[in-house]
Amino acid sequence: MEYLKPREATRNDADGDSLFHNVPRAPDIPVYATTVAYNKDPSPNKLHLGIGVYRTEEGKCHALDVVRKVEQMLANDLFADKDYLPITGMAEFNKLSAELIFGFGSPAIKENRVTTVQCVSGCGSLRVGAELLAKHDGHHVVYLPEPTYGNHPNLLSAAGLSLKTYRYYDPKTHGLDFQGLLEDLGTASTGAIVLFQASGHNPTGVDPTRQQWEQIRQLVRLRGLLPFFDCAYQGLVSGSLDADAQSIRMFVCDSGECLVAQSYSKTMGLYGERIGSLSIVCKTADVARRVESHLKLVIRPFYSNPPIHGAAIVTAILKDRDLYNEWTTELKAMSDRLAKVRQQLYSALCSRESRMSCFLIIQL
């Protein structure tokens, strides 16, 4: 559920003078309303389990050391300017982002079949991709996993795409409903778009295995479906940038087309910078150039061109070997800590359940 029930609309005499006096009170967005409630709560023992942000033991948003170092470098750069970026963003950022997700030496990149544009984080990348598909794809149906990230339906339907779902999570096994997934995608209409999460599925945490991804890839290509990947956690799930992008690279290696929305919010702790990219892998270099020309037409009326600071941070880290190694070391530590605290939570819950069971037995 994305929205709470709206509050009763109130009206006073002064409202009649407003051009917006007929506008009702909009419902609160739950995840943000939770943050507001959290901030107001005076309890010293509270934990924020709303918006997904990697936090320290003190509950603070974690700032990576390598990011702080780069920001200091940028602040001291007397030759840096604040001029407008091109509509497609910072060229070097786009190049490095594509290499990060598709792999260094990717044939698709070498053949110039990939067009990448800088966008406003992962959500902006998804929205730009959806708008392009709504304008130029003949099939306006997109299949979403059930369940999926709460903002996915909003981002895709706002572009005019029709939404359907495919089975994904099995609450009985707490795992992937692989057979249901294959059955649903096997009956999807040819040309339909399918949204996949590359790794670290939100909200279930359940990902297909490599073998299952291969079966999914074969089915998608057989049915003539168009994969649209959302990649928000590359390197944060397994600790390996390559492993977490494996599903995407499998689809790129078969020379087929796909879209990839990429975000640096979680992986570099750049939540507030809203930095991401959209990459589209095309059949030929000529198609890629034409697609990029239309991406410019999509972006121009949205926000004209993207911001510079977040892109400058990411670019500095990705292009410098020492900074890159420092980042991947920090990223691996974050991934390891996530696994550790989740195991601790699981063990504590099991222990609590065991003690509760013993208590009930004693009472009986």
Short mmCIF file of C-alpha atoms in Angstrom, two decimals:
data_model
loop_
_atom_site.label_atom_id
_atom_site.label_comp_id
_atom_site.label_asym_id
_atom_site.label_seq_id
_atom_site.Cartn_x
_atom_site.Cartn_y
_atom_site.Cartn_z
CA MET A 1 0.00 0.00 0.00
CA GLU A 2 1.57 3.26 -1.13
CA TYR A 3 -0.86 5.78 0.34
CA LEU A 4 -2.62 6.22 3.65
CA LYS A 5 -6.31 7.09 3.87
CA PRO A 6 -6.72 10.85 3.35
CA ARG A 7 -7.69 12.95 6.30
CA GLU A 8 -11.06 14.68 6.31
CA ALA A 9 -10.89 17.87 4.27
CA THR A 10 -11.29 21.05 6.29
CA ARG A 11 -12.58 24.37 5.08
CA ASN A 12 -12.68 27.85 6.49
CA ASP A 13 -14.15 31.07 5.17
CA ALA A 14 -10.80 32.29 3.88
CA ASP A 15 -10.52 29.25 1.56
CA GLY A 16 -13.02 30.78 -0.82
CA ASP A 17 -10.47 33.39 -1.83
CA SER A 18 -7.94 30.77 -2.94
CA LEU A 19 -7.63 29.51 -6.49
CA PHE A 20 -7.05 26.09 -4.90
CA HIS A 21 -10.04 26.05 -2.54
CA ASN A 22 -11.39 22.90 -4.24
CA VAL A 23 -8.11 21.00 -3.81
CA PRO A 24 -8.60 18.30 -1.15
CA ARG A 25 -6.00 17.29 1.41
CA ALA A 26 -3.78 14.67 -0.29
CA PRO A 27 -3.00 11.43 1.54
CA ASP A 28 0.35 11.09 3.27
CA ILE A 29 2.96 8.86 1.65
CA PRO A 30 3.52 6.18 4.32
CA VAL A 31 7.30 5.82 4.11
CA TYR A 32 7.83 9.57 4.48
CA ALA A 33 5.11 9.91 7.11
CA THR A 34 6.96 7.24 9.08
CA THR A 35 10.15 9.32 8.92
CA VAL A 36 8.30 12.39 10.22
CA ALA A 37 6.84 10.35 13.08
CA TYR A 38 10.27 8.90 13.85
CA ASN A 39 11.85 12.34 14.04
CA LYS A 40 9.13 13.55 16.41
CA ASP A 41 9.40 10.54 18.71
CA PRO A 42 11.53 11.47 21.78
CA SER A 43 12.36 7.86 22.69
CA PRO A 44 16.12 7.26 23.01
CA ASN A 45 15.66 3.61 22.03
CA LYS A 46 13.97 4.12 18.65
CA LEU A 47 15.17 2.48 15.43
CA HIS A 48 14.42 3.79 11.94
CA LEU A 49 13.07 0.93 9.81
CA GLY A 50 11.44 3.09 7.15
CA ILE A 51 13.42 4.45 4.20
CA GLY A 52 16.33 2.18 3.29
CA VAL A 53 19.47 3.96 4.42
CA TYR A 54 22.69 2.30 5.62
CA ARG A 55 23.18 3.61 9.15
CA THR A 56 25.86 3.48 11.82
CA GLU A 57 25.44 1.88 15.23
CA GLU A 58 24.30 5.32 16.43
CA GLY A 59 21.54 5.40 13.81
CA LYS A 60 23.22 8.08 11.68
CA CYS A 61 23.37 8.01 7.89
CA HIS A 62 26.80 6.56 7.09
CA ALA A 63 29.14 8.79 5.08
CA LEU A 64 31.89 6.89 3.27
CA ASP A 65 35.45 8.03 3.98
CA VAL A 66 36.30 7.97 0.29
CA VAL A 67 33.34 10.25 -0.49
CA ARG A 68 34.43 12.77 2.16
CA LYS A 69 37.95 12.70 0.72
CA VAL A 70 36.70 13.35 -2.81
CA GLU A 71 34.41 16.15 -1.66
CA GLN A 72 37.40 17.86 -0.06
CA MET A 73 39.33 17.49 -3.29
CA LEU A 74 36.47 19.01 -5.26
CA ALA A 75 36.15 21.89 -2.80
CA ASN A 76 39.84 22.71 -3.27
CA ASP A 77 39.72 22.50 -7.07
CA LEU A 78 40.11 26.12 -8.20
CA PHE A 79 39.41 25.15 -11.81
CA ALA A 80 36.05 23.51 -11.14
CA ASP A 81 33.04 25.37 -12.49
CA LYS A 82 29.29 25.19 -12.00
CA ASP A 83 28.27 25.52 -15.62
CA TYR A 84 25.28 23.57 -16.94
CA LEU A 85 25.92 19.96 -17.86
CA PRO A 86 24.67 18.67 -21.23
CA ILE A 87 21.15 17.23 -21.26
CA THR A 88 22.62 13.72 -21.07
CA GLY A 89 24.88 14.66 -18.16
CA MET A 90 28.61 14.30 -17.57
CA ALA A 91 30.14 12.26 -20.40
CA GLU A 92 32.87 10.66 -18.28
CA PHE A 93 30.35 9.72 -15.59
CA ASN A 94 28.19 8.01 -18.21
CA LYS A 95 31.13 6.08 -19.65
CA LEU A 96 32.36 4.88 -16.26
CA SER A 97 28.86 3.99 -15.07
CA ALA A 98 28.26 1.84 -18.14
CA GLU A 99 31.58 0.04 -17.60
CA LEU A 100 30.75 -0.55 -13.94
CA ILE A 101 27.41 -2.20 -14.67
CA PHE A 102 28.23 -4.05 -17.91
CA GLY A 103 31.84 -4.87 -17.11
CA PHE A 104 35.13 -3.48 -18.39
CA GLY A 105 35.61 -4.64 -21.95
CA SER A 106 31.91 -5.33 -22.52
CA PRO A 107 31.34 -6.11 -26.24
CA ALA A 108 28.16 -4.00 -26.21
CA ILE A 109 30.17 -0.95 -25.10
CA LYS A 110 32.99 -1.63 -27.57
CA GLU A 111 30.46 -1.88 -30.39
CA ASN A 112 28.86 1.43 -29.31
CA ARG A 113 25.51 -0.28 -28.80
CA VAL A 114 25.04 1.27 -25.35
CA THR A 115 23.69 4.74 -24.73
CA THR A 116 23.93 6.03 -21.16
CA VAL A 117 22.48 9.22 -19.73
CA GLN A 118 22.93 10.70 -16.27
CA CYS A 119 19.64 10.88 -14.37
CA VAL A 120 18.24 11.91 -11.00
CA SER A 121 19.10 8.74 -9.07
CA GLY A 122 17.39 5.39 -9.63
CA CYS A 123 13.84 6.72 -9.54
CA GLY A 124 14.62 9.38 -12.14
CA SER A 125 16.34 6.77 -14.32
CA LEU A 126 13.29 4.51 -14.19
CA ARG A 127 10.97 7.42 -14.95
CA VAL A 128 13.00 8.57 -17.96
CA GLY A 129 13.15 5.01 -19.28
CA ALA A 130 9.41 4.56 -18.79
CA GLU A 131 8.68 7.81 -20.63
CA LEU A 132 10.86 6.74 -23.57
CA LEU A 133 9.11 3.38 -23.76
CA ALA A 134 5.67 4.97 -23.54
CA LYS A 135 6.52 7.23 -26.49
CA HIS A 136 8.34 4.78 -28.74
CA ASP A 137 7.53 1.20 -27.72
CA GLY A 138 4.49 -0.36 -29.36
CA HIS A 139 3.55 -2.39 -26.28
CA HIS A 140 2.65 -0.28 -23.27
CA VAL A 141 2.40 -3.14 -20.81
CA VAL A 142 4.98 -3.69 -18.07
CA TYR A 143 5.10 -6.71 -15.77
CA LEU A 144 6.23 -6.10 -12.18
CA PRO A 145 7.27 -8.74 -9.63
CA GLU A 146 4.77 -9.34 -6.86
CA PRO A 147 5.71 -7.75 -4.50
CA THR A 148 8.07 -4.98 -5.61
CA TYR A 149 9.51 -1.64 -4.49
CA GLY A 150 6.60 0.61 -3.53
CA ASN A 151 7.46 3.39 -5.96
CA HIS A 152 7.81 1.18 -9.04
CA PRO A 153 4.09 1.29 -9.93
CA ASN A 154 4.02 5.09 -9.52
CA LEU A 155 7.06 5.68 -11.71
CA LEU A 156 5.90 3.44 -14.54
CA SER A 157 2.18 4.22 -14.57
CA ALA A 158 2.91 7.98 -14.51
CA ALA A 159 4.40 7.54 -17.99
CA GLY A 160 1.21 5.91 -19.21
CA LEU A 161 2.34 2.29 -19.05
CA SER A 162 -0.20 -0.37 -18.08
CA LEU A 163 0.81 -2.51 -15.12
CA LYS A 164 0.57 -6.25 -14.66
CA THR A 165 2.33 -8.52 -12.17
CA TYR A 166 4.16 -11.80 -12.28
CA ARG A 167 4.52 -14.16 -9.34
CA TYR A 168 7.81 -13.77 -7.51
CA TYR A 169 7.77 -14.35 -3.75
CA ASP A 170 6.33 -17.49 -2.18
CA PRO A 171 5.27 -16.74 1.42
CA LYS A 172 5.02 -20.47 2.18
CA THR A 173 8.66 -21.19 1.42
CA HIS A 174 9.96 -17.65 2.03
CA GLY A 175 11.72 -18.02 -1.29
CA LEU A 176 11.28 -17.51 -5.01
CA ASP A 177 8.11 -18.76 -6.69
CA PHE A 178 10.16 -19.76 -9.69
CA GLN A 179 7.54 -21.94 -11.35
CA GLY A 180 4.91 -19.21 -10.97
CA LEU A 181 7.35 -16.66 -12.41
CA LEU A 182 8.00 -18.82 -15.47
CA GLU A 183 4.30 -19.49 -16.00
CA ASP A 184 3.35 -15.80 -15.81
CA LEU A 185 6.14 -14.57 -18.08
CA GLY A 186 5.46 -17.50 -20.42
CA THR A 187 1.98 -16.14 -21.08
CA ALA A 188 3.03 -12.46 -21.33
CA SER A 189 2.26 -10.83 -24.65
CA THR A 190 5.13 -10.52 -27.11
CA GLY A 191 6.88 -7.17 -26.78
CA ALA A 192 5.79 -6.57 -23.19
CA ILE A 193 8.27 -4.96 -20.78
CA VAL A 194 9.40 -6.91 -17.72
CA LEU A 195 10.88 -5.16 -14.70
CA PHE A 196 13.60 -7.09 -12.91
CA GLN A 197 15.66 -6.15 -9.87
CA ALA A 198 19.26 -7.08 -10.61
CA SER A 199 20.11 -8.18 -7.05
CA GLY A 200 18.96 -7.54 -3.50
CA HIS A 201 15.26 -7.69 -4.38
CA ASN A 202 13.28 -5.01 -2.57
CA PRO A 203 11.34 -5.78 -0.38
CA THR A 204 11.91 -9.56 -0.10
CA GLY A 205 15.69 -9.95 -0.42
CA VAL A 206 15.05 -13.05 -2.55
CA ASP A 207 17.07 -13.33 -5.78
CA PRO A 208 17.11 -16.03 -8.49
CA THR A 209 20.17 -18.24 -8.68
CA ARG A 210 22.50 -18.03 -11.68
CA GLN A 211 20.83 -21.10 -13.18
CA GLN A 212 17.38 -19.62 -12.66
CA TRP A 213 18.45 -16.33 -14.24
CA GLU A 214 19.62 -18.27 -17.29
CA GLN A 215 16.20 -19.93 -17.61
CA ILE A 216 14.54 -16.54 -17.20
CA ARG A 217 16.80 -15.06 -19.88
CA GLN A 218 15.98 -17.82 -22.33
CA LEU A 219 12.24 -17.42 -21.72
CA VAL A 220 12.38 -13.63 -22.06
CA ARG A 221 14.21 -13.85 -25.37
CA LEU A 222 11.97 -16.67 -26.63
CA ARG A 223 8.83 -14.65 -25.84
CA GLY A 224 10.25 -11.44 -27.28
CA LEU A 225 9.96 -9.53 -23.98
CA LEU A 226 11.97 -6.42 -23.13
CA PRO A 227 13.88 -6.57 -19.81
CA PHE A 228 14.14 -3.39 -17.74
CA PHE A 229 16.55 -3.78 -14.81
CA ASP A 230 16.56 -1.74 -11.63
CA CYS A 231 20.05 -1.91 -10.09
CA ALA A 232 20.26 -0.11 -6.76
CA TYR A 233 22.57 -2.34 -4.72
CA GLN A 234 25.51 -3.37 -6.92
CA GLY A 235 28.28 -4.55 -4.61
CA LEU A 236 26.21 -4.17 -1.47
CA VAL A 237 24.41 -7.52 -1.69
CA SER A 238 27.28 -10.00 -2.05
CA GLY A 239 30.20 -7.63 -1.55
CA SER A 240 31.18 -8.14 -5.21
CA LEU A 241 30.39 -5.59 -7.90
CA ASP A 242 30.68 -8.26 -10.60
CA ALA A 243 28.49 -10.84 -8.84
CA ASP A 244 25.69 -8.36 -8.19
CA ALA A 245 25.62 -7.32 -11.87
CA GLN A 246 25.73 -10.89 -13.14
CA SER A 247 22.04 -11.06 -14.08
CA ILE A 248 22.29 -7.94 -16.25
CA ARG A 249 25.44 -9.10 -18.00
CA MET A 250 23.82 -12.40 -18.90
CA PHE A 251 21.15 -10.51 -20.83
CA VAL A 252 23.70 -8.25 -22.52
CA CYS A 253 25.94 -11.11 -23.65
CA ASP A 254 23.22 -12.54 -25.91
CA SER A 255 23.23 -9.34 -28.03
CA GLY A 256 19.61 -8.63 -27.11
CA GLU A 257 18.25 -5.27 -25.98
CA CYS A 258 17.55 -4.15 -22.42
CA LEU A 259 17.32 -1.11 -20.16
CA VAL A 260 19.19 -0.62 -16.88
CA ALA A 261 18.42 1.99 -14.22
CA GLN A 262 21.42 2.49 -11.95
CA SER A 263 21.69 4.29 -8.59
CA TYR A 264 24.62 5.35 -6.39
CA SER A 265 22.45 6.24 -3.39
CA LYS A 266 23.12 3.08 -1.41
CA THR A 267 26.44 1.99 -2.87
CA MET A 268 28.23 5.29 -2.25
CA GLY A 269 25.97 6.71 0.44
CA LEU A 270 24.97 9.56 -1.89
CA TYR A 271 21.28 9.51 -0.96
CA GLY A 272 20.79 13.27 -1.00
CA GLU A 273 22.82 13.84 -4.16
CA ARG A 274 20.27 11.92 -6.26
CA ILE A 275 22.80 10.53 -8.71
CA GLY A 276 22.11 7.69 -11.12
CA SER A 277 22.05 6.70 -14.77
CA LEU A 278 19.93 5.02 -17.41
CA SER A 279 21.66 2.74 -19.90
CA ILE A 280 19.95 1.26 -22.93
CA VAL A 281 21.58 -1.60 -24.79
CA CYS A 282 20.52 -1.56 -28.44
CA LYS A 283 20.90 -3.87 -31.42
CA THR A 284 23.25 -1.59 -33.34
CA ALA A 285 25.29 1.56 -32.83
CA ASP A 286 22.97 3.46 -35.17
CA VAL A 287 19.92 2.53 -33.09
CA ALA A 288 21.77 3.60 -29.94
CA ARG A 289 22.48 7.04 -31.41
CA ARG A 290 18.85 7.49 -32.39
CA VAL A 291 17.64 6.37 -28.97
CA GLU A 292 19.96 8.89 -27.30
CA SER A 293 18.53 11.68 -29.44
CA HIS A 294 15.06 10.90 -28.11
CA LEU A 295 16.28 10.56 -24.53
CA LYS A 296 17.31 14.20 -24.81
CA LEU A 297 13.77 15.09 -25.84
CA VAL A 298 12.41 13.21 -22.83
CA ILE A 299 14.80 14.81 -20.33
CA ARG A 300 14.54 18.40 -21.58
CA PRO A 301 10.97 19.08 -20.33
CA PHE A 302 11.57 17.11 -17.11
CA TYR A 303 14.57 18.84 -15.56
CA SER A 304 16.51 20.11 -18.59
CA ASN A 305 19.85 18.73 -17.40
CA PRO A 306 21.12 16.87 -14.31
CA PRO A 307 23.10 18.27 -11.33
CA ILE A 308 26.87 18.22 -11.32
CA HIS A 309 28.08 17.54 -7.75
CA GLY A 310 27.05 13.90 -7.34
CA ALA A 311 28.32 13.02 -10.80
CA ALA A 312 31.66 14.67 -10.01
CA ILE A 313 32.01 12.55 -6.85
CA VAL A 314 31.21 9.28 -8.60
CA THR A 315 33.45 10.09 -11.56
CA ALA A 316 36.42 10.93 -9.33
CA ILE A 317 36.08 7.61 -7.51
CA LEU A 318 35.54 5.41 -10.56
CA LYS A 319 38.38 6.84 -12.64
CA ASP A 320 41.11 6.75 -9.97
CA ARG A 321 42.45 3.30 -9.13
CA ASP A 322 43.36 4.12 -5.52
CA LEU A 323 40.02 5.80 -4.80
CA TYR A 324 38.20 2.97 -6.55
CA ASN A 325 39.96 0.38 -4.40
CA GLU A 326 39.20 2.40 -1.27
CA TRP A 327 35.53 2.51 -2.25
CA THR A 328 35.26 -1.21 -2.96
CA THR A 329 36.92 -1.97 0.39
CA GLU A 330 34.38 0.20 2.21
CA LEU A 331 31.56 -1.30 0.16
CA LYS A 332 32.64 -4.84 1.10
CA ALA A 333 32.78 -3.84 4.79
CA MET A 334 29.24 -2.45 4.54
CA SER A 335 28.01 -5.63 2.89
CA ASP A 336 29.68 -7.82 5.54
CA ARG A 337 28.19 -5.73 8.35
CA LEU A 338 24.71 -6.02 6.86
CA ALA A 339 25.04 -9.80 6.79
CA LYS A 340 26.33 -9.80 10.36
CA VAL A 341 23.59 -7.66 11.90
CA ARG A 342 20.90 -9.58 10.02
CA GLN A 343 22.26 -12.83 11.42
CA GLN A 344 22.34 -11.30 14.89
CA LEU A 345 18.71 -10.20 14.53
CA TYR A 346 17.69 -13.64 13.29
CA SER A 347 19.48 -15.38 16.17
CA ALA A 348 17.97 -13.01 18.72
CA LEU A 349 14.47 -13.59 17.37
CA CYS A 350 15.00 -17.36 17.41
CA SER A 351 16.28 -17.16 20.97
CA ARG A 352 13.34 -15.03 22.03
CA GLU A 353 10.90 -17.43 20.39
CA SER A 354 12.60 -20.37 22.11
CA ARG A 355 12.39 -18.67 25.51
CA MET A 356 8.76 -17.78 24.89
CA SER A 357 7.96 -21.39 23.99
CA CYS A 358 9.61 -22.61 27.22
CA PHE A 359 7.64 -20.03 29.19
CA LEU A 360 4.36 -21.21 27.68
CA ILE A 361 5.19 -24.84 28.39
CA ILE A 362 5.94 -23.97 32.04
CA GLN A 363 2.68 -22.06 32.30
CA LEU A 364 0.74 -25.01 30.92
#
